[in-house]
Tab-separated table of C-alpha atoms in Angstrom:
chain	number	residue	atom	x	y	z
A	1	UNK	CA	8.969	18.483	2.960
A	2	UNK	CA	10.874	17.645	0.417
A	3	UNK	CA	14.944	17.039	0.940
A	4	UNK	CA	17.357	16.857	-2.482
A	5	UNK	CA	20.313	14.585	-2.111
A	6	UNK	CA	21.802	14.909	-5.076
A	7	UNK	CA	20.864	16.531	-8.606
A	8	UNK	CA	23.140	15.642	-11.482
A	9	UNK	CA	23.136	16.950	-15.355
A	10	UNK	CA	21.816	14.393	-17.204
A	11	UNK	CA	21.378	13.985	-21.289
A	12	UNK	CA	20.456	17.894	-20.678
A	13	UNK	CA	18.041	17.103	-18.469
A	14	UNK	CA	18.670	16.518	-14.331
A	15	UNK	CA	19.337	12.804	-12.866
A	16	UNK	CA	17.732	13.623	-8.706
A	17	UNK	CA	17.779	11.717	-5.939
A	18	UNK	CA	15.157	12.563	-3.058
A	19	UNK	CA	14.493	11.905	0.293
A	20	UNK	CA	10.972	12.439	2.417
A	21	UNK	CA	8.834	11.837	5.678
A	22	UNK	CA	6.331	9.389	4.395
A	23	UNK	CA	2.878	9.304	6.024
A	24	UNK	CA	2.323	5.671	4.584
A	25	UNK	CA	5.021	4.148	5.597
A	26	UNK	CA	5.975	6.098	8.874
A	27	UNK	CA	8.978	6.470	8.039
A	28	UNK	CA	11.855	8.395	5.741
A	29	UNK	CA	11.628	6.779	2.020
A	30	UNK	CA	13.631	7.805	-0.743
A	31	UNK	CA	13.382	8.191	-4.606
A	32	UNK	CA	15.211	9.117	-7.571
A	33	UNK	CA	13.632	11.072	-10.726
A	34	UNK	CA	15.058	11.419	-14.125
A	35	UNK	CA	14.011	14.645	-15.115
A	36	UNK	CA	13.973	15.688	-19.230
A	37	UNK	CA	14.880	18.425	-20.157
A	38	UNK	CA	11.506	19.456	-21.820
A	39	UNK	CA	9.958	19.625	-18.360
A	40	UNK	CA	11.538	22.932	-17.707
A	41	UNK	CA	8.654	24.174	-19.992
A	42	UNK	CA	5.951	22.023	-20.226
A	43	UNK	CA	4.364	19.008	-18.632
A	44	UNK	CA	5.770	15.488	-19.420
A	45	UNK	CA	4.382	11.965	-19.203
A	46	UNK	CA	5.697	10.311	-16.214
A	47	UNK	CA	6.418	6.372	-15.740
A	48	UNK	CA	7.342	4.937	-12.590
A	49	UNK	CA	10.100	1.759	-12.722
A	50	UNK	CA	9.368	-0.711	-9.525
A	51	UNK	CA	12.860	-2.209	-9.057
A	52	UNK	CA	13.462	-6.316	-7.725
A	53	UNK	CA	15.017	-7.835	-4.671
A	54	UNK	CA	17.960	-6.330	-3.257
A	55	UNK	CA	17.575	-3.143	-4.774
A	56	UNK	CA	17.459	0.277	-4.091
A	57	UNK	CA	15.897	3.795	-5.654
A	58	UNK	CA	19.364	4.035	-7.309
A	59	UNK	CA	19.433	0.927	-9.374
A	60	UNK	CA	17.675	1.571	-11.803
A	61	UNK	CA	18.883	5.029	-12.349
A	62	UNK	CA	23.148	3.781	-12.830
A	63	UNK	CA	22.718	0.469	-14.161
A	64	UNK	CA	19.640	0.848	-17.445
A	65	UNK	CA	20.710	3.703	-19.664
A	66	UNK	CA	17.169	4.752	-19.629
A	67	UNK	CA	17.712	8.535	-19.149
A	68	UNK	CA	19.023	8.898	-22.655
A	69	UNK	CA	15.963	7.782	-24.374
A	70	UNK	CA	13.832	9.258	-21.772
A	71	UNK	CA	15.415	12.561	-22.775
A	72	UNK	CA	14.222	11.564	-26.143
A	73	UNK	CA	11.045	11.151	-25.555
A	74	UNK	CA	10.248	13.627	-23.156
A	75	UNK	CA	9.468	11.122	-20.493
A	76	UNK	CA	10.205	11.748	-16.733
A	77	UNK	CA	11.101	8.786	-14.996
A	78	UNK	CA	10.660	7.992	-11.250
A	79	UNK	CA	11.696	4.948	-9.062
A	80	UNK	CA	10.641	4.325	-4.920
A	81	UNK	CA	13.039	2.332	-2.830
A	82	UNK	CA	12.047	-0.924	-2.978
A	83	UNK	CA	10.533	-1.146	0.665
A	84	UNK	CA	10.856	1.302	4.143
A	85	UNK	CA	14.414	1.172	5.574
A	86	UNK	CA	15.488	0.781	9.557
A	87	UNK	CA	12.068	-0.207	10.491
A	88	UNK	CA	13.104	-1.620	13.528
A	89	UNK	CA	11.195	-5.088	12.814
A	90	UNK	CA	12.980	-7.857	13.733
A	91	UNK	CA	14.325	-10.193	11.031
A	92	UNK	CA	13.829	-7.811	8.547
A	93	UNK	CA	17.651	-8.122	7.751
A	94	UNK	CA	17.900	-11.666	7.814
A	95	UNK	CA	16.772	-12.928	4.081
A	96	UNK	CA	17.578	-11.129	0.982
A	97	UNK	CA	13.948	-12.290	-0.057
A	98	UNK	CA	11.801	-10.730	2.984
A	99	UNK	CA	11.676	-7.493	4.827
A	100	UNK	CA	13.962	-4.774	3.896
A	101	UNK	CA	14.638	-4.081	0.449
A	102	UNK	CA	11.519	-6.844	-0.657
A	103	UNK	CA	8.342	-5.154	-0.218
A	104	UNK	CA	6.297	-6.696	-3.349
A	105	UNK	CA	4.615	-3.233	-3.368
A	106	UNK	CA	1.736	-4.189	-1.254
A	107	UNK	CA	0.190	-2.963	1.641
A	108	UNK	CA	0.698	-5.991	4.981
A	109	UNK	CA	-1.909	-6.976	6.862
A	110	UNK	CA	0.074	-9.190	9.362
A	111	UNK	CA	2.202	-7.845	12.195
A	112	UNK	CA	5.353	-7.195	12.528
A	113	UNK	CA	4.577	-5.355	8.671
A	114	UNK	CA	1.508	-3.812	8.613
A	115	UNK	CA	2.555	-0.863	10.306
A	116	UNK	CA	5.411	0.208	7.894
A	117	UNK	CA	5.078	-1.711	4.598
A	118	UNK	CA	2.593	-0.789	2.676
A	119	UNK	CA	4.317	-0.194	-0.526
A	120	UNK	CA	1.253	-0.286	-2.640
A	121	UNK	CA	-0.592	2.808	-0.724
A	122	UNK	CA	2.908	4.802	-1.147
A	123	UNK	CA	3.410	4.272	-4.670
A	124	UNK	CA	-0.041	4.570	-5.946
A	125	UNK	CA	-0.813	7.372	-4.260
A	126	UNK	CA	1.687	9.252	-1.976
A	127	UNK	CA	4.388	8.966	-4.059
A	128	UNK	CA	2.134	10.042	-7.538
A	129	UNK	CA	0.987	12.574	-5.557
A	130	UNK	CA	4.419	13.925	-4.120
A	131	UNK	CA	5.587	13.634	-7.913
A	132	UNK	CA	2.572	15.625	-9.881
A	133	UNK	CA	2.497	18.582	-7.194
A	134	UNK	CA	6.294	19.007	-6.908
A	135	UNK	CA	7.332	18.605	-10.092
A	136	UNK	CA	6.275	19.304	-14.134
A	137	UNK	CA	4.475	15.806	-14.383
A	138	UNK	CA	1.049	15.440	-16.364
A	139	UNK	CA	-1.326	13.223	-13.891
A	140	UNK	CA	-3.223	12.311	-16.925
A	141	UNK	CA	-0.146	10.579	-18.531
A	142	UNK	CA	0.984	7.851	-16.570
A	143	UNK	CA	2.851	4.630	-17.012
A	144	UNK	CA	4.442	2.251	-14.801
A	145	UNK	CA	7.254	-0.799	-15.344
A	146	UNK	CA	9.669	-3.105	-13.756
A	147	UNK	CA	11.840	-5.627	-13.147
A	148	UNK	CA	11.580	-9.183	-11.439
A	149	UNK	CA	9.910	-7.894	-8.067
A	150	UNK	CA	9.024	-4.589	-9.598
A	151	UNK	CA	7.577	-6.302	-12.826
A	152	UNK	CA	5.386	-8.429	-10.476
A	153	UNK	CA	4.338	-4.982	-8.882
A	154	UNK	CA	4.118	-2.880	-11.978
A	155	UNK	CA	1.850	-5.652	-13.350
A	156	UNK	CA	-0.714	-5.917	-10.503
A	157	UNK	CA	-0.387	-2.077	-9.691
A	158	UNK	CA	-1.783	-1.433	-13.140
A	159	UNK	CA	-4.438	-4.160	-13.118
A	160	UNK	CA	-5.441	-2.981	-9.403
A	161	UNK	CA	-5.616	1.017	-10.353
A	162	UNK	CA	-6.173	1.407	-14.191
A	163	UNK	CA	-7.822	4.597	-13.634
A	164	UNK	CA	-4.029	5.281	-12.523
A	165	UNK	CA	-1.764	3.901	-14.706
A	166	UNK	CA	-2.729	4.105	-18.523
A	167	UNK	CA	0.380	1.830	-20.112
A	168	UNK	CA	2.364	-1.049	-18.301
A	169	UNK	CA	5.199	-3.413	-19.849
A	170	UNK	CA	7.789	-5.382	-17.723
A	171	UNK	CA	11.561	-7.572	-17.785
A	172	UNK	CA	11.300	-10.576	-16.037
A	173	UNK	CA	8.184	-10.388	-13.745
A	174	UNK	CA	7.330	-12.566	-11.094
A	175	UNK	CA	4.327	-13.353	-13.196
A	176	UNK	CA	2.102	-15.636	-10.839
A	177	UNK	CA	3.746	-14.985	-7.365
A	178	UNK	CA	1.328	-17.499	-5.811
A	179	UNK	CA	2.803	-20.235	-7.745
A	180	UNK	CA	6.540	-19.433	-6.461
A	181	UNK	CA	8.319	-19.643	-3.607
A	182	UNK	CA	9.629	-15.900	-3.589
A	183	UNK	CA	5.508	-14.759	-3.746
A	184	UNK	CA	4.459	-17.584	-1.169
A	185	UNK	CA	7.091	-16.723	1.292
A	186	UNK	CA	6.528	-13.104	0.952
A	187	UNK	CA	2.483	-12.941	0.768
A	188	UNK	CA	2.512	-15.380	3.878
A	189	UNK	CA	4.559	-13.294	6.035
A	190	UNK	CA	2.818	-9.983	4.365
A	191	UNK	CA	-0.967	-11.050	4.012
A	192	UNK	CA	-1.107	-13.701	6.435
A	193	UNK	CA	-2.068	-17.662	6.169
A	194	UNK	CA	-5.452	-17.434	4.353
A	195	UNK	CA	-4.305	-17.685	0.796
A	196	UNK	CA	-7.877	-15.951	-0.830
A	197	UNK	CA	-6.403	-12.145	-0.405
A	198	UNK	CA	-3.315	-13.515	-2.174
A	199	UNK	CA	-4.802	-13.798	-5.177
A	200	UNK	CA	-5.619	-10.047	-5.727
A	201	UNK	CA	-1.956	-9.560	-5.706
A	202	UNK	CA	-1.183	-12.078	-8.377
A	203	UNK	CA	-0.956	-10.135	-12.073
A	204	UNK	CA	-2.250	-13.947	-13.376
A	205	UNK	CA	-5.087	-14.194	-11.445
A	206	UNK	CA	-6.119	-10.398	-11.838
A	207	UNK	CA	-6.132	-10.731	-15.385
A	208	UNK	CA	-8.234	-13.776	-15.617
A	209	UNK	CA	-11.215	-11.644	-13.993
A	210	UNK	CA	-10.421	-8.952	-16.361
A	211	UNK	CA	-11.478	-7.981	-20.125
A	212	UNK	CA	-9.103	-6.396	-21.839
A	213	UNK	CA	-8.080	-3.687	-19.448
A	214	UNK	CA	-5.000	-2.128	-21.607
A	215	UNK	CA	-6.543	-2.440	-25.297
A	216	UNK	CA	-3.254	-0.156	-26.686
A	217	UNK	CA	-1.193	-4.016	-24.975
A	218	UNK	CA	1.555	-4.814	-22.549
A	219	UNK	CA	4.772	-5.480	-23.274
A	220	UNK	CA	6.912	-8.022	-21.499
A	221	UNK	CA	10.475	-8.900	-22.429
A	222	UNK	CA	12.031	-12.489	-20.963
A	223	UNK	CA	15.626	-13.729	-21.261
A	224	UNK	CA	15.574	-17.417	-21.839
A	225	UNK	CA	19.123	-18.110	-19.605
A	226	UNK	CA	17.364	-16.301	-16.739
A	227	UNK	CA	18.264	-18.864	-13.849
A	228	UNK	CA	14.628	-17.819	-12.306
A	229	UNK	CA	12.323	-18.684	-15.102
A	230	UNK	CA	11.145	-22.082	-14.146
A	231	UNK	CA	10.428	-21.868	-10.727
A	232	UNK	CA	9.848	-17.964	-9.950
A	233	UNK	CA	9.015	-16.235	-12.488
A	234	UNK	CA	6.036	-18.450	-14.930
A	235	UNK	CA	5.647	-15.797	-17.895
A	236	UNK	CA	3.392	-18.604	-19.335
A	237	UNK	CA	0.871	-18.629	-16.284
A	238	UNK	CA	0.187	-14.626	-17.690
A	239	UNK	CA	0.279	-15.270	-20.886
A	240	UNK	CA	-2.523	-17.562	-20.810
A	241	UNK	CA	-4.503	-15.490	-18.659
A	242	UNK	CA	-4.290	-12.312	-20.957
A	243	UNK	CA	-5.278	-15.220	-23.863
A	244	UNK	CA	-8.588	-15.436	-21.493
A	245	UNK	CA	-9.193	-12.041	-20.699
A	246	UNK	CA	-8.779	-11.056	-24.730
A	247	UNK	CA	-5.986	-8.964	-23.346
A	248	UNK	CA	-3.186	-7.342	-26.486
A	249	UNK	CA	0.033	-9.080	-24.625
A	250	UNK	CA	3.449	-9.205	-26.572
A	251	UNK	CA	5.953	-11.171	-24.563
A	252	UNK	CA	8.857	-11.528	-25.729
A	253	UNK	CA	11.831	-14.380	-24.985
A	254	UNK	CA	15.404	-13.750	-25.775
A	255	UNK	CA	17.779	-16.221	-26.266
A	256	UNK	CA	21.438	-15.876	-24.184
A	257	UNK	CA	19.709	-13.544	-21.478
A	258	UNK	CA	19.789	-13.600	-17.999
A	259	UNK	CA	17.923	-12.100	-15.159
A	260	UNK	CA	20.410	-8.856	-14.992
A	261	UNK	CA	20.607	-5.625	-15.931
A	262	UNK	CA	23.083	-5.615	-18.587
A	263	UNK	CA	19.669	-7.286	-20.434
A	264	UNK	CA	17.392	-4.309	-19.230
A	265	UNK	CA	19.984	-2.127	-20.995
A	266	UNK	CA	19.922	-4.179	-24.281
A	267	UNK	CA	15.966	-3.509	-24.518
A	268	UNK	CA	15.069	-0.048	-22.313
A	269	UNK	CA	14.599	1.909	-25.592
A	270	UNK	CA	11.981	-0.428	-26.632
A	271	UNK	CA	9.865	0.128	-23.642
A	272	UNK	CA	10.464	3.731	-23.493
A	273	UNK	CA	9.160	3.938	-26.857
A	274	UNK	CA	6.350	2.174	-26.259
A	275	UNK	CA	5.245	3.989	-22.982
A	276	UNK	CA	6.044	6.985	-25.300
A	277	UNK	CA	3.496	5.740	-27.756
A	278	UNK	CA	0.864	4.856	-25.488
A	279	UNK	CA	1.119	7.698	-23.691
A	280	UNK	CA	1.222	10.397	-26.419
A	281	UNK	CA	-2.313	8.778	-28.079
């Protein structure tokens, strides 16, 4: 069952905020869709946004002025929460970089998190699922992006499931999270001591075992005053690896641009159009 919490006219289309009983997670996870207003005739693309640390299904939604160019292209937009709320695990408040509100959109395989996080199985495929039967979205036309976090996860979402997911860009990804402290601290307490499964959750070292898995390219945009992008986030590390794997990359670094939104805003047409482009071919 589906529960509205809000619907809002939006650039003539309808800005929603949702709420559900998840079966992956156990637990109530909410969402937020940006809905065009083509799609109250027709099917429309749909690309999911995987937000960062700290935030929430609304971030994205108030603080990128994507809607407006999403009403443009006829693109629906959708964004998960960025982990299961009041799981009852203790510590899961305590950092800003673990537990609530830091899944890394992957499924745990260590207690206390295996039971409840296991962001990967809900956004691949419950919350897809959820989105193509309740709403006007075409399941053949899907893309996914993010930010920081969510870049990291839109990244190795799209490598893991291309038969999902058929364009991918990013801001800011945590490029090689086994090479960082945010990724080590969160894949040790996630996926346990034994780093080998770690490195099917790194977007690096997925795409040095692949060849040329998006041949229409990814995008990537990176501001150069971004406080993170020596020690957490390592574009470089993925841009060599797409070098090796023959993979179309443009990745882009901007000058005077830090790790915020106010520098997803300056570039969200860009990778609306080319999700747009990629997705109408």
């Amino acid at each position: 069952m589906l529960d509205i919490i809000s619907e809002h006219g939006c650039f003539g289309g309808v800005q929603g905020f949702y709420r559900h009983d998840s079966r992956e997670t156990g637990l109530p996870m909410r969402f937020s869709v940006f809905h065009p207003p083509r799609e109250a005739g027709q099917l429309v693309p749909v690309l999911f946004f995987l937000a960062g640390l700290t935030c929430t299904e609304e971030t994205f939604m108030i603080k990128a002025g994507a809607q407006r160019w999403a009403a443009h292209y006829g693109i629906m937009l959708a964004a998960p929460d960025t982990s299961p709320r009041n799981t009852g695990i203790d510590g899961a408040d305590k950092d800003w970089d673990i537990g609530h509100g830091a899944g890394f959109y992957v499924d745990a395989t260590q207690a206390p998190w295996e039971k409840h996080f296991r962001m990967e199985s809900y956004v691949v495929h419950e919350l897809r699922e959820l989105i193509v039967n309740q709403f006007n979205a075409d399941e053949s036309r899907i893309g996914i992006f993010g930010h920081s976090m969510g870049g990291h996860g839109a990244l190795t979402l799209a490598l893991r499931h291309p038969d999902v997911y058929r364009s991918v860009s990013a801001f800011a990804p945590i490029a090689s999270p086994t090479r960082c402290p945010w990724g080590r601290k969160a894949f040790s307490n996630y996926l346990g001591g034994d780093e080998t499964p770690w490195q099917e959750h790194d977007a690096s070292e997925l795409m040095k075992r692949r060849s040329m898995p998006f041949p229409q390219g990814i995008l990537i945009d990176q501001g150069l005053s971004d406080n993170f992008l020596q020690e957490q986030l390592l574009p470089h590390a993925f841009e060599q690896a797409c070098l090796q794997a023959g993979q179309p990359l443009t990745l882009r670094r901007h000058a005077g641009y830090d790790h915020g939104y106010y520098f997803i805003a300056s570039f969200i047409e860009d990778h609306l159009a080319f999700h747009h482009r990629i997705l109408e071919s």
